[in-house]
Coordinates of C-alpha atoms in Angstrom, one line a residue:
Chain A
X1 CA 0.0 0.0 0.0
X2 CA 3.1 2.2 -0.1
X3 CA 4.0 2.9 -3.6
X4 CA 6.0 5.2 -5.0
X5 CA 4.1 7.0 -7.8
X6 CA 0.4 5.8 -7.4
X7 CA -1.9 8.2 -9.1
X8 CA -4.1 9.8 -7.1
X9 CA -7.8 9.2 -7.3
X10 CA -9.7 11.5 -9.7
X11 CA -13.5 10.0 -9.1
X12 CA -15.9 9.8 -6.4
X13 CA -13.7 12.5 -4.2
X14 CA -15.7 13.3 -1.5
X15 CA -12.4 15.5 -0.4
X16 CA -9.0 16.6 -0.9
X17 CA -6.9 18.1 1.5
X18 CA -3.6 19.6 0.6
X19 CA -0.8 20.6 2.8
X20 CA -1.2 17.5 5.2
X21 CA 1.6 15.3 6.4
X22 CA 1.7 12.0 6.8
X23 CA 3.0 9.7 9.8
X24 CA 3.3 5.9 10.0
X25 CA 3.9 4.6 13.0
X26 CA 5.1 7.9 14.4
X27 CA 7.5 7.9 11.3
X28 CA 7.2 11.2 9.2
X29 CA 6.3 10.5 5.5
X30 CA 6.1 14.2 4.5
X31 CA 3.6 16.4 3.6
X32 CA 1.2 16.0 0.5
X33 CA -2.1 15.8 -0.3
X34 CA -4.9 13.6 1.2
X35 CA -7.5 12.3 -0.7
X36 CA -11.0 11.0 0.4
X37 CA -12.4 9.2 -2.4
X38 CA -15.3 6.8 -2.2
X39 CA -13.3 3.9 -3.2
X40 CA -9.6 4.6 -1.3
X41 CA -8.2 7.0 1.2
X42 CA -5.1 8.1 -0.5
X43 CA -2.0 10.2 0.2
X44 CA 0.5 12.0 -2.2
X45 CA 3.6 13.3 -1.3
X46 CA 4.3 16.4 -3.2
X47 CA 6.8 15.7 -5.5
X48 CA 6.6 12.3 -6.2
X49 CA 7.9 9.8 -3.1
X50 CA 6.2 7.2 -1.8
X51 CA 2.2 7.1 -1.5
X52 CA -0.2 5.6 0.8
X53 CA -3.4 3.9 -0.3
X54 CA -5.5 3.1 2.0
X55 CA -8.7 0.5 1.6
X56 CA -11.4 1.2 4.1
X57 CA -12.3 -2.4 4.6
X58 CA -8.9 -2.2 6.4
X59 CA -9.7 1.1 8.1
X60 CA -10.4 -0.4 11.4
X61 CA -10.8 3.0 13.3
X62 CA -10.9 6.5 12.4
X63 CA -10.5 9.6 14.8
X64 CA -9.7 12.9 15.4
X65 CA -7.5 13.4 17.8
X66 CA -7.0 16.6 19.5
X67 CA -4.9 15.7 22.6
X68 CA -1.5 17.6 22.3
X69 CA -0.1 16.4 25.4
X70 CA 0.5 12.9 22.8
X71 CA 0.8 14.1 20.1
X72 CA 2.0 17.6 19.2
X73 CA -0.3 18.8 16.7
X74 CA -4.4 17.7 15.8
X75 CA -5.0 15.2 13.3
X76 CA -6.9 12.2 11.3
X77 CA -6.0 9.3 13.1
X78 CA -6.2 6.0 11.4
X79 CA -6.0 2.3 12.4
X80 CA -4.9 -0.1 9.7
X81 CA -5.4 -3.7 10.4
X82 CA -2.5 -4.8 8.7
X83 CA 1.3 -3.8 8.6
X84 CA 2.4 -1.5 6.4
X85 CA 6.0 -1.5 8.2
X86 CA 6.3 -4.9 10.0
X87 CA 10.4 -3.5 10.8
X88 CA 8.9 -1.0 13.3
X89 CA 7.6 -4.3 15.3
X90 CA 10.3 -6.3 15.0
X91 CA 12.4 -3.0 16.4
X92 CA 10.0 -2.4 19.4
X93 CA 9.2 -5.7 20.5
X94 CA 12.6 -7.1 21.7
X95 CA 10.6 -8.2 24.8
X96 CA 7.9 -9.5 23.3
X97 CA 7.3 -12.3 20.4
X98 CA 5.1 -10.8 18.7
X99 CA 3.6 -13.7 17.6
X100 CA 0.0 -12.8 17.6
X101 CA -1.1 -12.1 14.3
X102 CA -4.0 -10.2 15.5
X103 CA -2.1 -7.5 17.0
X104 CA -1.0 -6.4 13.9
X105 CA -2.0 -2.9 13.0
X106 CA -0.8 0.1 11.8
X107 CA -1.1 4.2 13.4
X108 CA -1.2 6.5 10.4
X109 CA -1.8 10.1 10.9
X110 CA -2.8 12.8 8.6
X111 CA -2.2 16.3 10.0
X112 CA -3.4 18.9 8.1
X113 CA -2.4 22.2 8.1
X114 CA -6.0 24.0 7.9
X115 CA -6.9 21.9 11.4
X116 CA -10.5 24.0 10.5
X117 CA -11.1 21.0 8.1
X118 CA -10.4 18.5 10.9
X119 CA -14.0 17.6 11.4
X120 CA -15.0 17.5 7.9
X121 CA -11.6 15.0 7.0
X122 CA -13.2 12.8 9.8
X123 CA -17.0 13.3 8.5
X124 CA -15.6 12.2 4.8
X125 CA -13.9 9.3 5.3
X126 CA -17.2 7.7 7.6
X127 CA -19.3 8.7 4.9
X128 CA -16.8 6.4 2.9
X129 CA -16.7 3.6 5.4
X130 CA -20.2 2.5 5.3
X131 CA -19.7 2.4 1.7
X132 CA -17.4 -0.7 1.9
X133 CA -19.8 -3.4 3.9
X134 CA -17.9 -6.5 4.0
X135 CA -19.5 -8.3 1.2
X136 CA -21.6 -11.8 1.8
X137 CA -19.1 -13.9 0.7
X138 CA -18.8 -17.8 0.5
X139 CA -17.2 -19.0 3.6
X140 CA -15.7 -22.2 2.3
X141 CA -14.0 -22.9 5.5
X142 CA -17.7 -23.0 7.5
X143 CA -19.6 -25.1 4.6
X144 CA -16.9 -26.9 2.5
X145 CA -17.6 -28.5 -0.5
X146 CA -15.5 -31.2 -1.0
X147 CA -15.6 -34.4 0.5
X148 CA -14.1 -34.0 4.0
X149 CA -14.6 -36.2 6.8
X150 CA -15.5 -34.5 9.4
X151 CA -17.8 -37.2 10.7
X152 CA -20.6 -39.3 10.4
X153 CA -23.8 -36.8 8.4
X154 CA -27.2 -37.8 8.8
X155 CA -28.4 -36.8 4.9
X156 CA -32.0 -39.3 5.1
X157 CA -33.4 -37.1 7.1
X158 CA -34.7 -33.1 7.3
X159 CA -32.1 -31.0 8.7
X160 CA -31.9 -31.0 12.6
X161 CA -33.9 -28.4 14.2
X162 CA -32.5 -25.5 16.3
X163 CA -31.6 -25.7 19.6
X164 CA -30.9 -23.0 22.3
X165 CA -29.6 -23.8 25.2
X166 CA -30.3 -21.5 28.4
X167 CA -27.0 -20.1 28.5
X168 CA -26.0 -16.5 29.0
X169 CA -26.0 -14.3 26.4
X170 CA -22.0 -14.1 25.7
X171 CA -22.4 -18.2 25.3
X172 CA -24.9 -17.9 23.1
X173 CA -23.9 -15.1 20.8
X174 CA -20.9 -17.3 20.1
X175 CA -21.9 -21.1 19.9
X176 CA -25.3 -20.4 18.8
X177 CA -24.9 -19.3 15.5
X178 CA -21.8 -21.5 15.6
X179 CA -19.2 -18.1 15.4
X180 CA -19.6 -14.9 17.3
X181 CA -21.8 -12.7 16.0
X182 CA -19.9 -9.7 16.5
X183 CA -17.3 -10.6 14.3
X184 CA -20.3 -10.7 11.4
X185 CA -18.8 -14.2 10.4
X186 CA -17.0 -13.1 6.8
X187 CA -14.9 -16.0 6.4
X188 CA -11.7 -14.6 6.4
X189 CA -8.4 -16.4 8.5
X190 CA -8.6 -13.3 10.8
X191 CA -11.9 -14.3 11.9
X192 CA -10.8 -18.1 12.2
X193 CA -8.1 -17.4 14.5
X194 CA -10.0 -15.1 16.8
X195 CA -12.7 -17.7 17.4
X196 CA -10.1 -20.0 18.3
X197 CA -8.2 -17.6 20.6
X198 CA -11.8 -17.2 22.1
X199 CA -13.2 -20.6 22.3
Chain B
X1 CA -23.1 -40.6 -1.3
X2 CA -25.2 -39.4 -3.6
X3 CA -23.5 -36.0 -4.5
X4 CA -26.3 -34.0 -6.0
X5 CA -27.8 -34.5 -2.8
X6 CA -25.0 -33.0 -0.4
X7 CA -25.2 -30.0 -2.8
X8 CA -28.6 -29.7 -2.2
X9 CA -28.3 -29.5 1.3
X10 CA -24.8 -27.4 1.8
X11 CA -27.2 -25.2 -0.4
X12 CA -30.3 -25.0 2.0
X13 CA -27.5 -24.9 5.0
X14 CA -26.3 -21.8 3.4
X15 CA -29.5 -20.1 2.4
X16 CA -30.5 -20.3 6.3
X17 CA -27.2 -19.1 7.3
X18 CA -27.5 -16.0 5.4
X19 CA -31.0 -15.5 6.4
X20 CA -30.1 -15.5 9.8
X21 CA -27.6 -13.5 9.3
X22 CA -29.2 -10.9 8.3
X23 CA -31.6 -11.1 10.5
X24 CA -29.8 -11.5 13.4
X25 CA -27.8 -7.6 12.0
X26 CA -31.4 -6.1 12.0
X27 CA -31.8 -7.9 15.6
X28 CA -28.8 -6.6 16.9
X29 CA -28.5 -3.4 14.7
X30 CA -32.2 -2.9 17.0
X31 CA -30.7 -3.8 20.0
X32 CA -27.7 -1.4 20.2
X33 CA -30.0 1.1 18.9
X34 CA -31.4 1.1 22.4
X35 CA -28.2 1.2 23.7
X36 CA -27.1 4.9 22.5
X37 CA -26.0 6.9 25.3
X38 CA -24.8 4.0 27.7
X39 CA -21.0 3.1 28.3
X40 CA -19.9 0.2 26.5
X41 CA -16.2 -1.1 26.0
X42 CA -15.7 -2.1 22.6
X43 CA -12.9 -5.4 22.2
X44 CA -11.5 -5.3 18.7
X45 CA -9.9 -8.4 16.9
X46 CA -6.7 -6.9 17.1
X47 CA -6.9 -6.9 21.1
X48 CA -7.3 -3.4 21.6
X49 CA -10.1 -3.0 23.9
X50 CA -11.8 0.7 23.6
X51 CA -14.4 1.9 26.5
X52 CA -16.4 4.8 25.2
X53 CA -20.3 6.1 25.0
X54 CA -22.3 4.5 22.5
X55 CA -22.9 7.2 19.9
X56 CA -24.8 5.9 17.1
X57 CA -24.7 2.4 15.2
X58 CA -25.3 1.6 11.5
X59 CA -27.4 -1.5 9.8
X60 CA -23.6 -2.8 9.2
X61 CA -23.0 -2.8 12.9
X62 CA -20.2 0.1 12.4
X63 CA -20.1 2.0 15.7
X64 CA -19.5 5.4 16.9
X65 CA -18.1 6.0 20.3
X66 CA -17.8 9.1 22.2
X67 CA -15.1 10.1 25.5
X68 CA -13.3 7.0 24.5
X69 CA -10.3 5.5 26.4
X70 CA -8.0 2.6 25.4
X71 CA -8.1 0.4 28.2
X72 CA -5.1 -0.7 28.1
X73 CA -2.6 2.3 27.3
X74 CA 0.5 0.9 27.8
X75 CA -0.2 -2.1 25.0
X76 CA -1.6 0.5 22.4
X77 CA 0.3 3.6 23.5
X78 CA 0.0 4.6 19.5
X79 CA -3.6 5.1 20.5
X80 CA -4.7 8.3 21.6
X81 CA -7.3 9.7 24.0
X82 CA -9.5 10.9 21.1
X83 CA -12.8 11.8 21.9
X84 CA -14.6 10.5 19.3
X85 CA -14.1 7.6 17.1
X86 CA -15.4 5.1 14.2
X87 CA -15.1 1.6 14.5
X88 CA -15.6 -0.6 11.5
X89 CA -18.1 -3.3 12.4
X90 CA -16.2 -6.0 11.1
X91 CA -12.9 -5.4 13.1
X92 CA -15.0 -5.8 16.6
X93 CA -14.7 -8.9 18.7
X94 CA -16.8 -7.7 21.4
X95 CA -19.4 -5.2 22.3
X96 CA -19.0 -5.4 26.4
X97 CA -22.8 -4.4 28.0
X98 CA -23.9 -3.2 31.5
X99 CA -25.4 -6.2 32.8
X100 CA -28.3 -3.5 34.4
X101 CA -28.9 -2.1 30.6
X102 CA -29.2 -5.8 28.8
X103 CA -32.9 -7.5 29.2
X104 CA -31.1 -10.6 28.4
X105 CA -34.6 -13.1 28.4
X106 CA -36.2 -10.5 26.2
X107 CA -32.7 -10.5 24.0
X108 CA -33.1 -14.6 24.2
X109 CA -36.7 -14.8 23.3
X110 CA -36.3 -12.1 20.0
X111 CA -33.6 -14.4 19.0
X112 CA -34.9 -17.5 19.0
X113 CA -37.9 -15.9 17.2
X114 CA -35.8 -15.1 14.0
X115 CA -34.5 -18.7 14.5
X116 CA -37.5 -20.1 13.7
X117 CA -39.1 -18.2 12.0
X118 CA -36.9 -19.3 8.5
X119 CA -38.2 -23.2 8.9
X120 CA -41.4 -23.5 6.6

């Protein structure tokens, strides 16, 4: 997602904000221009450089952030799910293995230099989050296809009615539909491994 | 084994799953509805755990919290105390719930409701 050279987007821009820097894990990118468009949240630096594009299916939070006494000046913060550097782990956590795959996540921050725009930076990129709903997507993992013994299937009969037991409520939202229900069930290995950690 | 058959049925299997699916997101896209305005901590699959004011939910379960603090600064000291945030429905583990705030038997009963209510 950092490329050198990646055009920016010229449809669907719901805004564009120049003269904001970028940070990466508290590393300093430069400034450029941040774009909001309805299918990536994008970054330029002036000047060619490396660019950031960001897909807000990996947006996991989205903030503005006003405390100075963390960091010095207001900004867009934004969670990515994934590693964009994985180096700045490897350097911080001597102590720990890092082994957890689901800790992985990335701090980028977009500071702008109009901080007037702060509110309407935040307001576009929602309005461009609930435009990405996780599509309903086979899970082959949950329902496979192939031939897999898993066990002894009762086909003759009519599938086997639904059962609740009376258990409390965190029970239930996670064996009863068989996955937790906060997780909205999408099939993908992140998903996997948390219901492992949890079960 | 009579293939055609155990199409048929992954097929039905997955027509119910995504019924109740959906219908358990309108359930629950009700039910935090009713929650706006109480203090919830939201666990994310990344173990972050955020504790914040329920602000508004959408039909994809996305959630807005307000006053928000990471519960566990010293983990996630990358994460600021922001006021306000937007948490992408499907990165959240958990929504945590004041026990006093959650009719759990009518929560139960609306459930099992949409349950059956898919078998002919």
């Amino acid at each position: 997602m950092l490329l050198p050279g990646l055009p920016a987007p010229t449809e669907g821009l719901h805004h564009v904000e120049q003269n904001t820097e970028c940070f990466v894990n508290n590393r300093e990118l430069g400034s450029g221009t941040l774009y909001i468009s309805a299918e990536r949240l994008c970054w330029t630096k002036v000047d060619g450089g490396p660019s950031l594009s960001l897909e807000y299916p990996h947006i996991a939070i989205h903030a503005v952030c006003r405390d100075i006494t963390r960091f010095p000046r207001p900004h867009l913060y934004v969670m990515v799910d994934t590693d964009l550097f994985p180096e700045d782990h490897e350097e911080s956590d001597d102590e720990d293995e890092n082994a957890d795959p689901e800790a992985r996540c990335t701090s980028v921050r977009f500071v702008p230099n109009n901080l007037g725009n702060l509110d309407t930076i935040y307001q576009s990129v929602s309005n461009c989050q609930i435009l990405h709903p996780d599509p309903e997507q086979e899970s082959d993992n949950e329902f496979p296809e192939d031939d897999e013994d898993e066990g002894e299937y009762n086909l003759a009969g009519p599938l086997p009615p639904v059962r609740y037991e009376n258990e409390p409520y965190e029970e239930q939202m996670e064996n009863g539909l068989g996955e937790a229900v906060g997780s909205n069930g999408h099939g993908t290995d992140a998903d996997e491994e948390a219901m492992d950690e949890d079960c | 084994m009579d293939i055609n058959r155990c199409k048929k049925i992954y097929g039905e299997i997955k027509v119910s799953y995504l019924y109740l699916k959906q219908k358990f997101f309108q359930l629950f896209y009700s039910f935090f509805k009713s929650l706006i305005g109480k203090d919830v901590v939201v666990e994310l699959k990344n173990d972050l755990s955020i504790c914040g004011t329920l602000h508004s939910v959408d039909q994809y379960l996305n959630i807005k919290l307000t006053d928000i603090n990471v519960t566990d600064a010293e983990k996630y000291p990358h994460m600021l105390s922001v006021k306000n945030c937007f948490v992408r429905g499907s990165v959240v583990r958990y929504v945590q719930l004041p026990a006093d705030e959650v009719d759990t038997q009518l929560l139960q009963d609306a459930a099992r409701r949409e349950a059956h209510s898919q078998r002919q």
